[in-house]
Coordinates of C-alpha atoms in Angstrom, one line a residue:
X1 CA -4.1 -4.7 -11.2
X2 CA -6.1 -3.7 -8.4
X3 CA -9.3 -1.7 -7.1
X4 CA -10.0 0.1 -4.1
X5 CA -12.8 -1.1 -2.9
X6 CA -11.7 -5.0 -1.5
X7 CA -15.8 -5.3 -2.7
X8 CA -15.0 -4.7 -5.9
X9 CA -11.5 -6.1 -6.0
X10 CA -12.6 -9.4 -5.9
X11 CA -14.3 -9.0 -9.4
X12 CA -12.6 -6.2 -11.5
X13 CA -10.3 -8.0 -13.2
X14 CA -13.0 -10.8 -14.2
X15 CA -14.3 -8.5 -16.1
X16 CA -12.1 -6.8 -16.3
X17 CA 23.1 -14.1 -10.8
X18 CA 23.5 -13.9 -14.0
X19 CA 22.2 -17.4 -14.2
X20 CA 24.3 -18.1 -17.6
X21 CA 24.7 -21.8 -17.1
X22 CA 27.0 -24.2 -19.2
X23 CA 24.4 -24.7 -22.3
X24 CA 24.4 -20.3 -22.2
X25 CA 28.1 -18.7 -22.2
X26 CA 26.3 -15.3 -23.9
X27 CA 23.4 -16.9 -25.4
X28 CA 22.2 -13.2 -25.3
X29 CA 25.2 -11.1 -25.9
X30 CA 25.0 -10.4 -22.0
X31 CA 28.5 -10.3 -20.1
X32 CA 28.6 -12.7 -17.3
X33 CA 29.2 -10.3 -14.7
X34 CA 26.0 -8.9 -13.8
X35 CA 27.8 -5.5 -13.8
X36 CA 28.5 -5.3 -17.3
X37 CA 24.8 -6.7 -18.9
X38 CA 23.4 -3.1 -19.5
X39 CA 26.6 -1.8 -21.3
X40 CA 27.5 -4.3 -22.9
X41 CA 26.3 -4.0 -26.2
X42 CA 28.7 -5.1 -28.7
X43 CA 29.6 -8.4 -27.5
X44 CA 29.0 -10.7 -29.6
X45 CA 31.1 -13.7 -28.0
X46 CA 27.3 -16.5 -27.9
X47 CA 29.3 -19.6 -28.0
X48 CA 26.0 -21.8 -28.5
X49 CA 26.1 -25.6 -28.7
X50 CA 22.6 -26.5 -30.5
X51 CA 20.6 -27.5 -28.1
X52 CA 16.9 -26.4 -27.2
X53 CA 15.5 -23.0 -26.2
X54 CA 12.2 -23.3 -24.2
X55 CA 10.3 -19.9 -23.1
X56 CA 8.4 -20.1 -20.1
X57 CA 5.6 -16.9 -20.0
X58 CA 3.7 -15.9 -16.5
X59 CA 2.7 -12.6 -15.6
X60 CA 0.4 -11.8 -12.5
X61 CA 2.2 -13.4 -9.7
X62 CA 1.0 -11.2 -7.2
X63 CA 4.0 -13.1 -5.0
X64 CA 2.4 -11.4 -1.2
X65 CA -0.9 -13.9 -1.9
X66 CA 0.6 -17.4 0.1
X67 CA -1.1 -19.6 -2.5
X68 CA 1.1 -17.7 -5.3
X69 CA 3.9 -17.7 -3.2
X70 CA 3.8 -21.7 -3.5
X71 CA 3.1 -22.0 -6.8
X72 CA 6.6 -20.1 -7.4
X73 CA 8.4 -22.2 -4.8
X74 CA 7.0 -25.7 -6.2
X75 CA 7.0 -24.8 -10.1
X76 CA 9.3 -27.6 -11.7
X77 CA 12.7 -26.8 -12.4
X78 CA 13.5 -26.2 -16.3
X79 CA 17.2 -25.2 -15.6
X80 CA 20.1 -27.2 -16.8
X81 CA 22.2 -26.8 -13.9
X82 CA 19.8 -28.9 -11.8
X83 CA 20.5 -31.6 -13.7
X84 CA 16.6 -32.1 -15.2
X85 CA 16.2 -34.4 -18.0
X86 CA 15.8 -32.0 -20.8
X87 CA 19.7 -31.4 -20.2
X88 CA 20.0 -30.4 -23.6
X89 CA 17.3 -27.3 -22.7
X90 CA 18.0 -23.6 -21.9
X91 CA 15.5 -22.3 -20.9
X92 CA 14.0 -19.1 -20.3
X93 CA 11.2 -17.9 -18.3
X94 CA 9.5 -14.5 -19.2
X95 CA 7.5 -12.7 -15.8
X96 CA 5.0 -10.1 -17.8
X97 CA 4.8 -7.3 -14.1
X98 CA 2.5 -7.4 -10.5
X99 CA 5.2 -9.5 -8.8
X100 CA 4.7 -7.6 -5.6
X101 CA 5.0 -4.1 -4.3
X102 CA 7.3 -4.4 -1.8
X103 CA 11.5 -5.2 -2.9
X104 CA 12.3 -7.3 -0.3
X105 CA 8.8 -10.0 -2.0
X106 CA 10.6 -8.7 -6.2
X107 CA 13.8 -10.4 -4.7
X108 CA 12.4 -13.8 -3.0
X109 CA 10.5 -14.3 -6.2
X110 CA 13.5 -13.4 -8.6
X111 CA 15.6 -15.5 -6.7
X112 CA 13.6 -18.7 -6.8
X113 CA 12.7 -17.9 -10.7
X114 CA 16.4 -18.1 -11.1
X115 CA 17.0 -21.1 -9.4
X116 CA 14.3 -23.2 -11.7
X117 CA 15.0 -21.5 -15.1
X118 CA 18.3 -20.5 -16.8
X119 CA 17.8 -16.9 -17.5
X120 CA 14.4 -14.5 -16.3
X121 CA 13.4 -11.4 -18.4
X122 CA 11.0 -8.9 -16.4
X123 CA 9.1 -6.0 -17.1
X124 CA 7.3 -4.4 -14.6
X125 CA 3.6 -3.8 -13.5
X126 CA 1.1 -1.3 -11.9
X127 CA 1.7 -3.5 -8.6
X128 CA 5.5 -2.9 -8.3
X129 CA 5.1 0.7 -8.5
X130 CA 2.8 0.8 -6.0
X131 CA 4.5 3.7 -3.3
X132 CA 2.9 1.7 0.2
X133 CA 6.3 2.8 2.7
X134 CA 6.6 6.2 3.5
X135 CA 10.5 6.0 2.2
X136 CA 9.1 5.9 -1.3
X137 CA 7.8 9.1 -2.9
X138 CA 8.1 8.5 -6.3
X139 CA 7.3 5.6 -8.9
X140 CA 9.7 6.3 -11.3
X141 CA 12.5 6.2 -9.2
X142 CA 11.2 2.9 -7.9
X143 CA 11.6 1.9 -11.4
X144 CA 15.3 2.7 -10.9
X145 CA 15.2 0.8 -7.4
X146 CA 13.6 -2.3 -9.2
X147 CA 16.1 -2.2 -12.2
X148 CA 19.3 -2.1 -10.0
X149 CA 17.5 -5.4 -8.3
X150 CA 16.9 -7.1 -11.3
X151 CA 20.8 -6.3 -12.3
X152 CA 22.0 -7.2 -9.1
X153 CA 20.3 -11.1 -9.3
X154 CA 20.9 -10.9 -13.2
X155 CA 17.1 -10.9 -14.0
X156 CA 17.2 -9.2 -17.9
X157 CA 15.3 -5.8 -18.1
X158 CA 16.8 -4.9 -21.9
X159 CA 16.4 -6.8 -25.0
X160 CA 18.2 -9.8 -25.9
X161 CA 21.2 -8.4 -27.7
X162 CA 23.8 -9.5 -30.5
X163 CA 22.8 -12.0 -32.8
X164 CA 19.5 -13.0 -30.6
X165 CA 19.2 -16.8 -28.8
X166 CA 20.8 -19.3 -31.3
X167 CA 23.9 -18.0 -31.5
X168 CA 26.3 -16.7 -34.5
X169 CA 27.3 -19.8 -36.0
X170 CA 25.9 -20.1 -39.7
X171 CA 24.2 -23.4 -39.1
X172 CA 21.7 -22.0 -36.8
X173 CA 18.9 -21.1 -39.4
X174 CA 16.9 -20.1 -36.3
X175 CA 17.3 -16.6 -34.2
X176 CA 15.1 -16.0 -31.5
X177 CA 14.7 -12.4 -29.7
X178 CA 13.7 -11.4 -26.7
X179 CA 12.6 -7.9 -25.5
X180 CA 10.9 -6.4 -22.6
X181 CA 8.9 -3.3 -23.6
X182 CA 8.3 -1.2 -20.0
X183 CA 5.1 0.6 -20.2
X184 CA 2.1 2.6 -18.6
X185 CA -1.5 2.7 -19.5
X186 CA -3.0 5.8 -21.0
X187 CA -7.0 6.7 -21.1
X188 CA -6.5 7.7 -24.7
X189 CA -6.1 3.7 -25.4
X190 CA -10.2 3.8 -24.7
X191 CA -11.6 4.5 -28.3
X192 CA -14.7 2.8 -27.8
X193 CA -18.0 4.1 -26.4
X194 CA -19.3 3.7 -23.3
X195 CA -21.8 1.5 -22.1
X196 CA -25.3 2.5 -20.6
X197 CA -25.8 2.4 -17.4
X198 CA -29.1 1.6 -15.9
X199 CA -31.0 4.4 -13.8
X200 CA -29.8 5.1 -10.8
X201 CA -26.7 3.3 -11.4
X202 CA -23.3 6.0 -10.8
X203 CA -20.5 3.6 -11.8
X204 CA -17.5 5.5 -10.5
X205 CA -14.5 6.8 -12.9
X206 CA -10.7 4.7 -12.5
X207 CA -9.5 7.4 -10.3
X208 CA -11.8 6.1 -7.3
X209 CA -11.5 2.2 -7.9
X210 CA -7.8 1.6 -9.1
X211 CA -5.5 1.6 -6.7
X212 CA -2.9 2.9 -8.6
X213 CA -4.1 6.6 -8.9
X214 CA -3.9 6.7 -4.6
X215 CA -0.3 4.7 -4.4
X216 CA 1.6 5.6 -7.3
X217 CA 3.6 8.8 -7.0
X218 CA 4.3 10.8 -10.0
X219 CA 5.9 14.1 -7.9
X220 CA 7.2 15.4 -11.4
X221 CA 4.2 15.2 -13.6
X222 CA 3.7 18.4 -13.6
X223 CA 7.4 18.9 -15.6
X224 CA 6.8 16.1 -17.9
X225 CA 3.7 17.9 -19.1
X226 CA 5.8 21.1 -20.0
X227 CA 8.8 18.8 -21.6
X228 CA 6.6 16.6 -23.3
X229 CA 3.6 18.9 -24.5
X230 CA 4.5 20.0 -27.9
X231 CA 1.0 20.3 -29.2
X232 CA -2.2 22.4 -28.0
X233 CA -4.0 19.2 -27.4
X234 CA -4.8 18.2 -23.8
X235 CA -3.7 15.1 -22.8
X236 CA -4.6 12.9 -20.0
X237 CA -1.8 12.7 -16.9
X238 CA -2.1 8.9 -17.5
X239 CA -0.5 10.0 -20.6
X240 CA 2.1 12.0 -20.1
X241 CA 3.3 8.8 -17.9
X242 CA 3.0 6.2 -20.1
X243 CA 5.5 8.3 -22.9
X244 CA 8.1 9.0 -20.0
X245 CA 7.7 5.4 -19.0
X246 CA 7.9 4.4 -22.8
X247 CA 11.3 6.7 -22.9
X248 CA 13.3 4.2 -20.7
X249 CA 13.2 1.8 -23.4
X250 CA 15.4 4.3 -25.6
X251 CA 17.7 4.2 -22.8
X252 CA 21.6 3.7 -24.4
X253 CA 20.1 3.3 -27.8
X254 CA 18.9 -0.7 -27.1
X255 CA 15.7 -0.8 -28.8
X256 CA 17.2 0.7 -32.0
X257 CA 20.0 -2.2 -31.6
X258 CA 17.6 -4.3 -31.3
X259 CA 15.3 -3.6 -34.1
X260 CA 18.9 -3.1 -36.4
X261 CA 19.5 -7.1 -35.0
X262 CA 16.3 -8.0 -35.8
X263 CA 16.3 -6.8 -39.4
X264 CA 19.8 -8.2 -40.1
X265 CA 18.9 -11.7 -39.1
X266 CA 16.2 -11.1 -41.5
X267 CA 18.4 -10.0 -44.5
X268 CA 20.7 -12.8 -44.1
X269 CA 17.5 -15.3 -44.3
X270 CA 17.8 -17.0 -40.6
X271 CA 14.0 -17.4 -39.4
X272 CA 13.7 -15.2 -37.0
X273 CA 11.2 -15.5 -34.2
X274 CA 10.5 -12.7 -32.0
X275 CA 8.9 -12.7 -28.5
X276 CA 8.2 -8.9 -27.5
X277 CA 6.2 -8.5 -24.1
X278 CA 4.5 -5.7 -21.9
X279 CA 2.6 -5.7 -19.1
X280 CA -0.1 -3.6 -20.5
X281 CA -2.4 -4.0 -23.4
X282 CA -1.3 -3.1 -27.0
X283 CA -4.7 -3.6 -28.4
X284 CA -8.0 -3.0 -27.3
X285 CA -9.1 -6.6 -29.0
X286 CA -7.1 -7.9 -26.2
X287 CA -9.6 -7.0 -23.5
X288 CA -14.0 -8.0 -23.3
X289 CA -15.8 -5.1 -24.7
X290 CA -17.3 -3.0 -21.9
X291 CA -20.7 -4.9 -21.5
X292 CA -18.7 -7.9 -20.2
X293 CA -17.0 -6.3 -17.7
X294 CA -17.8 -6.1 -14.1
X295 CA -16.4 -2.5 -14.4
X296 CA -17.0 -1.3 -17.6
X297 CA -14.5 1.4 -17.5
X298 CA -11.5 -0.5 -16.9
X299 CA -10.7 -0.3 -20.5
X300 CA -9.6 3.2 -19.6
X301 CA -7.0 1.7 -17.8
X302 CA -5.5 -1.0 -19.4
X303 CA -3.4 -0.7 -22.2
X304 CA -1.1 2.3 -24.4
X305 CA -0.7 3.2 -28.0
X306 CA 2.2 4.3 -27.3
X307 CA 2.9 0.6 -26.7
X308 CA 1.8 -0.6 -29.6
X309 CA 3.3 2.0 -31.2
X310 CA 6.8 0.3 -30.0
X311 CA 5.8 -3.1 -31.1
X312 CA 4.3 -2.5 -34.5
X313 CA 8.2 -1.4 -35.4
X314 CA 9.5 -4.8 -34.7
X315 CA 6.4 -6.3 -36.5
X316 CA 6.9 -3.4 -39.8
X317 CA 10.5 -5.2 -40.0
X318 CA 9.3 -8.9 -40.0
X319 CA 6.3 -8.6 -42.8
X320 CA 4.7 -11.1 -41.2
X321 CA 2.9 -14.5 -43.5
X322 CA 0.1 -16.2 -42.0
X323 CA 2.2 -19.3 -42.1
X324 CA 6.0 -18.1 -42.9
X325 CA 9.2 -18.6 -41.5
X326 CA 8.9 -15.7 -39.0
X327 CA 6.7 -15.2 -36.3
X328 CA 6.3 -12.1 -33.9
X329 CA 4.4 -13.2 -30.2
X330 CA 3.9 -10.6 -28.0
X331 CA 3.1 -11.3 -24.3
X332 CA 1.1 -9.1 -22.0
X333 CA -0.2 -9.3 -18.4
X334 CA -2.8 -7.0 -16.0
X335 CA -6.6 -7.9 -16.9
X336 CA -5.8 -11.2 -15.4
X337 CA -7.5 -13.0 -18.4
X338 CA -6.4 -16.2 -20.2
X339 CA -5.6 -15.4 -23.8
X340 CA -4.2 -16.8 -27.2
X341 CA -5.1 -15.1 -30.2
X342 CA -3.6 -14.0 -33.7
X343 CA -5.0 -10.8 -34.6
X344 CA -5.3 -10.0 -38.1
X345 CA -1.1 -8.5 -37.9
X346 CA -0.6 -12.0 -38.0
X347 CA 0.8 -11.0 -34.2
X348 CA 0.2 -14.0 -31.3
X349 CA -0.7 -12.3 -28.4
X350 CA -0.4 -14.4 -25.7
X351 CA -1.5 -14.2 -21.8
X352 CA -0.7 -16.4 -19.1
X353 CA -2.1 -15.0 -15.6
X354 CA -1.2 -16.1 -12.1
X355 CA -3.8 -13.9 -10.9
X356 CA -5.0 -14.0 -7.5
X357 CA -6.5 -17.3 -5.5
X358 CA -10.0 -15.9 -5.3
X359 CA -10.3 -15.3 -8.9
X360 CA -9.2 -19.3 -9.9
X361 CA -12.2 -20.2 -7.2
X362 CA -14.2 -18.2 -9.0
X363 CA -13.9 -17.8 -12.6
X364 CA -11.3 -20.6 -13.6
X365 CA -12.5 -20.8 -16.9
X366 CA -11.5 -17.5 -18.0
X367 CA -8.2 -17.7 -16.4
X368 CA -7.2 -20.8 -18.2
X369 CA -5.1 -20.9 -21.0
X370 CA -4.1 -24.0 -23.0
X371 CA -1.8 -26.2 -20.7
X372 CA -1.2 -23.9 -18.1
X373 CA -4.6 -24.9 -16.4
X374 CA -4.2 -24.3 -12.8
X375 CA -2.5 -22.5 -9.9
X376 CA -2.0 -25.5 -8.1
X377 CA 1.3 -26.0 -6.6
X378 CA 3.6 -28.2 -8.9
X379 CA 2.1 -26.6 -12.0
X380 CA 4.4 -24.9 -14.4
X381 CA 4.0 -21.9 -16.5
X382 CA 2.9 -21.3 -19.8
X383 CA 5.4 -23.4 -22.0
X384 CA 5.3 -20.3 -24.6
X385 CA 7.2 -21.2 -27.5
X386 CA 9.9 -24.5 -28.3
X387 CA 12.4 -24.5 -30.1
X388 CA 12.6 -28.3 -31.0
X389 CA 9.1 -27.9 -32.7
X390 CA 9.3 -24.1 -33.4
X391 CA 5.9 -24.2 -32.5
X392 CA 4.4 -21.4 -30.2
X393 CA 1.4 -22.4 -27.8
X394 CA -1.4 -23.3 -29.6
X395 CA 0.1 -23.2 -33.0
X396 CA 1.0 -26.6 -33.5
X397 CA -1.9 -28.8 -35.1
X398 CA -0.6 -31.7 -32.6
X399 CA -2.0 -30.1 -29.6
X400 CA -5.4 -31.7 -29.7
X401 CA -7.6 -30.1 -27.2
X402 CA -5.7 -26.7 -27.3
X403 CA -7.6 -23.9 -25.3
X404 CA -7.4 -20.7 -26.4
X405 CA -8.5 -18.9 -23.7
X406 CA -12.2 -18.5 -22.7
X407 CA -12.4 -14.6 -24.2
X408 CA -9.6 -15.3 -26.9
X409 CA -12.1 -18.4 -28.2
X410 CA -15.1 -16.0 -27.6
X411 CA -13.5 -13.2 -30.2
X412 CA -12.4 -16.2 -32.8
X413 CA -15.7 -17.2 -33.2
X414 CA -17.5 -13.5 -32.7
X415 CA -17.0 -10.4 -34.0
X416 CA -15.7 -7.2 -31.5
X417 CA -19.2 -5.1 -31.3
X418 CA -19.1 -2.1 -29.4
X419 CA -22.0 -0.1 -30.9
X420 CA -23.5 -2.7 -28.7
X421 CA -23.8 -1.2 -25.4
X422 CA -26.1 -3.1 -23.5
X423 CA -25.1 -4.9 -20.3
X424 CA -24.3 -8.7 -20.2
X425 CA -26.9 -9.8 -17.4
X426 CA -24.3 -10.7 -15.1
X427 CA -22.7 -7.1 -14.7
X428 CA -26.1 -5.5 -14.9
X429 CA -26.7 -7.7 -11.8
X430 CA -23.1 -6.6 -10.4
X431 CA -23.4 -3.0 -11.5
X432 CA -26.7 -2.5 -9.8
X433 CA -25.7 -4.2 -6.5
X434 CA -22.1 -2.5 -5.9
X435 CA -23.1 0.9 -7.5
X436 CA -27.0 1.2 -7.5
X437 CA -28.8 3.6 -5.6
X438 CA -30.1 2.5 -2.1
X439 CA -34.0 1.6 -3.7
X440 CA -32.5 -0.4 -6.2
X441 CA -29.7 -2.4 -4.0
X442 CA -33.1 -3.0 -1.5
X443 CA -34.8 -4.9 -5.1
X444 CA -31.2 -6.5 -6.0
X445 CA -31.7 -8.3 -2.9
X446 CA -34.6 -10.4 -3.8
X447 CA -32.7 -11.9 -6.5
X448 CA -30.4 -15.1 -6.7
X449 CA -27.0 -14.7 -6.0
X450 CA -24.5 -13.8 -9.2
X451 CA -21.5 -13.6 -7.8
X452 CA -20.1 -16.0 -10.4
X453 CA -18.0 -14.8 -13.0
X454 CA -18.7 -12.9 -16.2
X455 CA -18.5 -15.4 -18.8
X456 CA -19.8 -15.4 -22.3
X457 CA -22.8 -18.1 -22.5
X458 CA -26.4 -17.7 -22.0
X459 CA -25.8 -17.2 -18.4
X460 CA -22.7 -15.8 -17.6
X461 CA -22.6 -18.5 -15.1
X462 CA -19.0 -20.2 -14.1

């Protein structure tokens, strides 16, 4: 995610190979030559020995900032080709979008997230659409570019196929699925009201502060909106790009397989667990209501109900318990937040941010989330879900002082108000500095300096 103005960039988002190794032969129903993954439906040859499945979840890694660049380079390896402890471990590592906008940066990173875990699934984000070289006119055919990457290296783009992780043998009571779900963000997703500004405040609409409405390229909007508009009602372009975007994940029937292996695993009574992930937002609980955020109409570009959409048919076929067998997670990336929360779907929806290295000087709190605590070198990922414990981050009682995320432990304790639309003192403070007229910046300046994050406490102080 990113702003125009480097001024505001700074603080939008606060508030705002087919590496099959020996333990995997097919663990996914994926051919071992690279080649064959996408078509390769049917196969159903997972010769599993039981061993454990970790998944790894990081989203964020914004790979052209140095800092990140080494945290990717020095995460631990999990793979068991390098001969780590766990040797009895696949693992998996799941990269939620914003790796980088430039291919040659998408290929480093895959290739190093390859060497450390056993098998990487990608969707991608605003970031790698971005069209910055004159060569590239067109986002959606960088989507193509990016997918014929990720095949090439053997990083997944499609849904874990067959009979999920776990393989087909009738001992393994436990299937876990996988599944990317490439999306777009749509302003329709915004159903709440906006905030009040304070005189002589203009805060700017998402056209002038995102970057994405300069340097993505959608040459063929103007088409979609005649294929796609069956009804009278007007749409927003944003929206006509997030169903074309939504499209590609119909591609050779996969999601359909998927949701059909899915609901058989579920009629023969394994325990299924599925881990479904986006980059953008499903749900506008997963974001700070508008008075929290430094720009308070990001929400406008953050997330898709044409997402959720997608994700509520995988969660229609599990019938999910508060505490039963199944469990649906669902990871998501972009506001650069740290988050862990079950919403009332009994869904976990799960974020785990690399963000950029200003942000963890500035508002570390809100970045955390439970063990993944830091983008210091050496660090790993978010350990998402293990299979030893079937426990998914923060579910598991043993995990003492388990954090759920800064926001994600704001909303358990409060309820979502949005009739409430006046400004948190810290964005009131932000607001009127970066957008106030020129009498009021002149008054901003004989007050103390709140550059510190926005934070719910009494003084939205880090």
């Amino acid at each position: 995610m990113a702003l125009s103005s480097p001024r505001c960039a700074a603080h939008a988002n606060a508030a705002s190979n087919t590496k099959l190794t020996k333990r995997s032969p097919n663990v996914m129903g994926a051919s071992s030559n690279p080649k064959v993954t996408h078509h390769n439906h049917h196969s159903h040859h997972h010769h599993h020995r039981e061993g454990n499945i970790k998944v790894f979840l990081i989203s964020d890694i914004h790979f052209d900032a140095k800092e990140n660049e080494r945290f990717i380079e020095q995460m631990p390896s999990s793979s068991n080709s390098n001969n780590n402890k766990d040797d009895d471990c696949y693992s998996i590592l799941i990269i939620a979008g914003d790796v980088a906008e430039k291919l040659s940066d998408l290929e480093r990173c895959f290739r190093t997230c390859l060497k450390k875990f056993d098998c990487v699934f990608y969707t991608f984000g605003n970031h790698d659409l971005w069209c910055a070289s004159k060569e590239e006119k067109c986002s959606l055919e960088k989507i193509q570019s990016v997918f014929k990457l990720c095949e090439r290296l053997g990083v997944k783009t499609d849904p874990s196929s067959g009979e999920g992780i776990g393989g087909p043998n009738d001992d393994a009571k436990r299937r876990v699925f996988i599944a990317p779900v490439h999306s777009w963000y749509e302003r329709e997703f915004d159903t709440e009201e906006e905030v009040e500004a304070p005189e002589g405040v203009n805060i700017p609409g998402v056209e002038r502060v995102m970057t994405d409405y300069r340097l993505c390229k959608w040459p063929k909007l103007d088409a979609w909106k005649k294929e796609i508009t069956k009804t009278t009602t007007i749409k927003s372009d944003d929206y006509y790009i997030s169903k074309k975007i939504d499209a590609l994940n119909d591609a050779d029937g996969k999601f359909e397989r998927f949701l059909e292996n899915v609901k058989r695993a579920k009629e023969e009574g394994k325990d299924v667990t599925v881990i479904t992930f986006s980059h953008f937002l499903p749900r506008i609980e997963l974001i700070p209501e508008k008075r929290f955020l430094l720009y308070p109409k990001l929400t406008q570009a953050v997330g898709s109900n044409i997402l959720n959409e997608r994700i509520e048919r995988v969660t229609e076929i599990l019938h999910l318990e508060k505490s039963g067998k199944d469990s649906h997670t669902h990871a998501f990336g972009h506001t650069h937040f740290g988050w862990n929360l079950v919403l009332e779907n009994n869904v976990r929806y799960v974020q785990a941010a690399l963000a950029t290295p200003k942000e963890w000087v500035r508002r570390p709190r809100s970045l955390v989330v439970g063990e993944f605590f830091s983008n210091a070198p050496g660090n790993s990922p978010l350990l998402l879900y293990d299979s030893r414990t079937n426990a998914f981050s923060g579910s598991s009682s043993n995990i003492k002082e388990y954090n759920p995320g800064l926001w994600a432990k704001y909303y358990e304790e409060n309820a979502r108000d949005p009739s409430n639309k006046t400004l948190a003192p810290w964005v009131l403070s932000y607001v009127s500095r970066v957008w106030g007229s020129r009498e009021l910046k002149k008054s901003m300046m004989m007050t103390s300096n709140t550059d510190a994050s926005p934070l719910p406490g009494k003084s939205g102080q880090v």
